[in-house]
PDB file of C-alpha atoms in Angstrom:
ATOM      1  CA  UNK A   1      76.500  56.620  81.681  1.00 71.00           C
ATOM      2  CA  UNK A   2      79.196  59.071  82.728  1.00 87.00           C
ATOM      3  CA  UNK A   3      82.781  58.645  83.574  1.00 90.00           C
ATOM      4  CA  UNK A   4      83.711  59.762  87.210  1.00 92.00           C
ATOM      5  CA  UNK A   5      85.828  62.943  88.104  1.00 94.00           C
ATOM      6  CA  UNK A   6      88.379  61.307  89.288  1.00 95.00           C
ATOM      7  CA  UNK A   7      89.120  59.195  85.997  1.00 95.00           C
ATOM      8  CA  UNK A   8      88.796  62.339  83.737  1.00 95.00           C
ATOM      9  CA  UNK A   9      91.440  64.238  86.743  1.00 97.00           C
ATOM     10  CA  UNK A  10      93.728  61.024  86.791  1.00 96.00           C
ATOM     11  CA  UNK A  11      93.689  60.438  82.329  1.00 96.00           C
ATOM     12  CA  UNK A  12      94.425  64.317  82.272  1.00 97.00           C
ATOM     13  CA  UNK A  13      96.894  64.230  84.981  1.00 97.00           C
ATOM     14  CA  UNK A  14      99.167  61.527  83.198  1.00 97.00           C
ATOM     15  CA  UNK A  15      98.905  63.222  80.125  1.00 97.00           C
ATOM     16  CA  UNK A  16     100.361  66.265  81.510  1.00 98.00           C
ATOM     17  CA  UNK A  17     103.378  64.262  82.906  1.00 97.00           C
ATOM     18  CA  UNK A  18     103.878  62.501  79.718  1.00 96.00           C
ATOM     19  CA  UNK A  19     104.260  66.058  77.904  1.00 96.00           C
ATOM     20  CA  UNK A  20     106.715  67.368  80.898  1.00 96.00           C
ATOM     21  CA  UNK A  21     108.902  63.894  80.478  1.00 95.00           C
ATOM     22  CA  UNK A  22     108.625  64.951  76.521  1.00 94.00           C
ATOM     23  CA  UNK A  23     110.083  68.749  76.938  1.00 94.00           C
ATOM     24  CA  UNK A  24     112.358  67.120  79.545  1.00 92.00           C
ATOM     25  CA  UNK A  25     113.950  64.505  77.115  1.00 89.00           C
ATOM     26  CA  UNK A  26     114.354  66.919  74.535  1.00 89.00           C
ATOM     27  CA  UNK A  27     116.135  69.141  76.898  1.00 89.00           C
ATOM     28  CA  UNK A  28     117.844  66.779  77.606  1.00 83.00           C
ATOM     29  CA  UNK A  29     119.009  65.639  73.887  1.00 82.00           C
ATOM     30  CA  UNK A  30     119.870  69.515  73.131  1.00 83.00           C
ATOM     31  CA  UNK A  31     122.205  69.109  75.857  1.00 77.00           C
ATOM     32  CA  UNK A  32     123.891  66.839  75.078  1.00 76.00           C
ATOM     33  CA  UNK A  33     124.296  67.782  71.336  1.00 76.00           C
ATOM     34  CA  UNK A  34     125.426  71.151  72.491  1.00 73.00           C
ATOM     35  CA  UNK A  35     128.751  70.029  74.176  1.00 69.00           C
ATOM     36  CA  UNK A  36     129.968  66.299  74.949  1.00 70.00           C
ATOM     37  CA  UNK A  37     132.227  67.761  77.793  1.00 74.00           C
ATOM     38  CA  UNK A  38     131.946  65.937  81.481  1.00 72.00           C
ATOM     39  CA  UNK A  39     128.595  68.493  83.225  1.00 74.00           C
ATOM     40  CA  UNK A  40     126.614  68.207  79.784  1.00 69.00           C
ATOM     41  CA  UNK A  41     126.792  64.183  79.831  1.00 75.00           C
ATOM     42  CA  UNK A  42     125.485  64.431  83.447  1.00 84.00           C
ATOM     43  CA  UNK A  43     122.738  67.141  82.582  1.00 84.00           C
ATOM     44  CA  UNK A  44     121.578  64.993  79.311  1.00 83.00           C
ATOM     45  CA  UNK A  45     121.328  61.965  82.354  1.00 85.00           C
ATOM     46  CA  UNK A  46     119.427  63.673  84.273  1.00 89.00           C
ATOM     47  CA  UNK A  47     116.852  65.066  82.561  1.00 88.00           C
ATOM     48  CA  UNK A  48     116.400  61.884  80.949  1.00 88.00           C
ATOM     49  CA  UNK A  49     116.220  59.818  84.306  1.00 90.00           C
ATOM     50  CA  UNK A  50     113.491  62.087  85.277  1.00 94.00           C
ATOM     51  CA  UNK A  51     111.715  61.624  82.027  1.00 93.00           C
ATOM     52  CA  UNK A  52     112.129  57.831  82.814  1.00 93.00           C
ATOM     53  CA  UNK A  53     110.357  59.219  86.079  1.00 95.00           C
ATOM     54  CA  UNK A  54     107.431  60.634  85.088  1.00 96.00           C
ATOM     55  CA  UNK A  55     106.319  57.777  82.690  1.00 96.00           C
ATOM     56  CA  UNK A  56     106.629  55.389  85.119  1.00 96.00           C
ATOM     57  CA  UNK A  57     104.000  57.639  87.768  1.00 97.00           C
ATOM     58  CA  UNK A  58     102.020  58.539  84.517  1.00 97.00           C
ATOM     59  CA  UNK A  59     101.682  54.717  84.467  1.00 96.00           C
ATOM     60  CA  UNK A  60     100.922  54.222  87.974  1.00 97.00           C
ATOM     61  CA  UNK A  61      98.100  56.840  88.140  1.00 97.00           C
ATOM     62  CA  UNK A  62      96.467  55.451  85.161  1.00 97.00           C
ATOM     63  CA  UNK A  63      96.810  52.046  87.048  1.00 96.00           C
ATOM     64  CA  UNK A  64      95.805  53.166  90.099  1.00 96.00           C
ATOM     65  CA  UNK A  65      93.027  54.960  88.661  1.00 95.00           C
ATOM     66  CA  UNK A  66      91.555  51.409  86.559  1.00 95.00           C
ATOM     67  CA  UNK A  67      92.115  49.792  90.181  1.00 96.00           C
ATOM     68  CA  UNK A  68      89.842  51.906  91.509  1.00 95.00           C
ATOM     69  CA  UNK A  69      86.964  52.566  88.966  1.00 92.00           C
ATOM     70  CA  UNK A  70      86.864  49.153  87.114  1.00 91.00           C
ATOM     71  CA  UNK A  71      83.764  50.023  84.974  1.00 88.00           C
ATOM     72  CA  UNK A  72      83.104  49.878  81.297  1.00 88.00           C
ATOM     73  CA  UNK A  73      83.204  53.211  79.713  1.00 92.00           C
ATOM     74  CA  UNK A  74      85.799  54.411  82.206  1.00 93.00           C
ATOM     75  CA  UNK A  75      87.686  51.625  81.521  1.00 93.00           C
ATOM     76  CA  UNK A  76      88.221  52.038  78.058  1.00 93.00           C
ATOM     77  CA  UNK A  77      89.667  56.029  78.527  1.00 95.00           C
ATOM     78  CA  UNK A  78      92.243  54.465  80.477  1.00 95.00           C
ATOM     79  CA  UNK A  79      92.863  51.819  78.705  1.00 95.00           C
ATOM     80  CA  UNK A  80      93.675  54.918  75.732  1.00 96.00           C
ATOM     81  CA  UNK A  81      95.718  56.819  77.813  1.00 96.00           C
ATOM     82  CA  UNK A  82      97.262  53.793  78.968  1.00 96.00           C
ATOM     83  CA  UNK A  83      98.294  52.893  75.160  1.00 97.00           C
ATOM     84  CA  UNK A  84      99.676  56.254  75.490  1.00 96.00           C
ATOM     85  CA  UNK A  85     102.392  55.836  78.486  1.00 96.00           C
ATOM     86  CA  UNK A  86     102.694  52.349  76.861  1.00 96.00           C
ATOM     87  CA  UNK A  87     103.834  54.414  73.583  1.00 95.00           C
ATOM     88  CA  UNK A  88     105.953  57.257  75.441  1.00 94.00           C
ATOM     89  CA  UNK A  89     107.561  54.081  77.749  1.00 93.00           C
ATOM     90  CA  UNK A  90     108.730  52.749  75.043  1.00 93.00           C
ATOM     91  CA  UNK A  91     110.568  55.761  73.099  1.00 90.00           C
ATOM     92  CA  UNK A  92     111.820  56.034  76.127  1.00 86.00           C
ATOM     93  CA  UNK A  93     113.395  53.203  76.736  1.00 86.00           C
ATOM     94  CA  UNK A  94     114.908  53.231  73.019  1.00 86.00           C
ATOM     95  CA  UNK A  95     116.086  56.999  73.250  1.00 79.00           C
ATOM     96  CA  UNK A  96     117.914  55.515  76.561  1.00 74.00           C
ATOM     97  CA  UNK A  97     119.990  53.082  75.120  1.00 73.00           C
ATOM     98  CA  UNK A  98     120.224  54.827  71.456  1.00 71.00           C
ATOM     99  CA  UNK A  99     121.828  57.174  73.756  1.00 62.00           C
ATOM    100  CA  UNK A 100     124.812  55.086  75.563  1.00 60.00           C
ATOM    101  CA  UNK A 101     125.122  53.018  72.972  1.00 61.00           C
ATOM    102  CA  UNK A 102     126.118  55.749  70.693  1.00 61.00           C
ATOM    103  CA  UNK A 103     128.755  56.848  73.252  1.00 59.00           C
ATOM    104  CA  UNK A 104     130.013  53.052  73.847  1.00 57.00           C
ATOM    105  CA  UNK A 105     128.853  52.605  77.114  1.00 57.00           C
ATOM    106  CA  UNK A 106     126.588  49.723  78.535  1.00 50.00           C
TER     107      UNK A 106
END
């Protein structure tokens, strides 16, 4: 039993969009420890809402992807990489609102 080409392309795909959403959050947290003036708030927001970006394709591809090849063994890699995007969806989300609720907003 093998797993298809376009499973192994899709898995490694979303795993290179979950590590580009990574760098981009954390570019996105130095800027806005660097200053707390008005462009650094607004760079810090957007690198974060295209973090929140990328998960949510990485997501799609790997849903797209079990869609498409619904068998056993290639199941089961995306169901791992989908734990994955579940994981980096989540700190996400929580790095999101530790964010504005640190600054008050809502």
């Amino acid at each position: 039993m093998s797993i298809h080409a376009e499973v192994l392309w899709g898995c490694g795909y979303a795993l290179f969009l979950l590590a580009v959403a990574r760098g981009l959050g954390a570019m996105g947290r130095k800027a806005r420890a660097e200053d707390d003036s008005w462009p650094r708030t607004d760079v810090a927001r957007f690198h974060h809402g295209l973090s929140t970006l990328l998960v949510l394709l990485a997501g799609l591809l790997v849903g797209a992807c079990a869609v498409r090849h619904p068998e056993g063994l290639e199941l089961g890699l995306l169901g791992a990489v989908s734990l994955v995007v579940a994981w980096r969806a989540r700190r996400t989300w929580v790095e999101r609102w530790a964010d504005t609720s640190s600054r008050g907003e809502g």
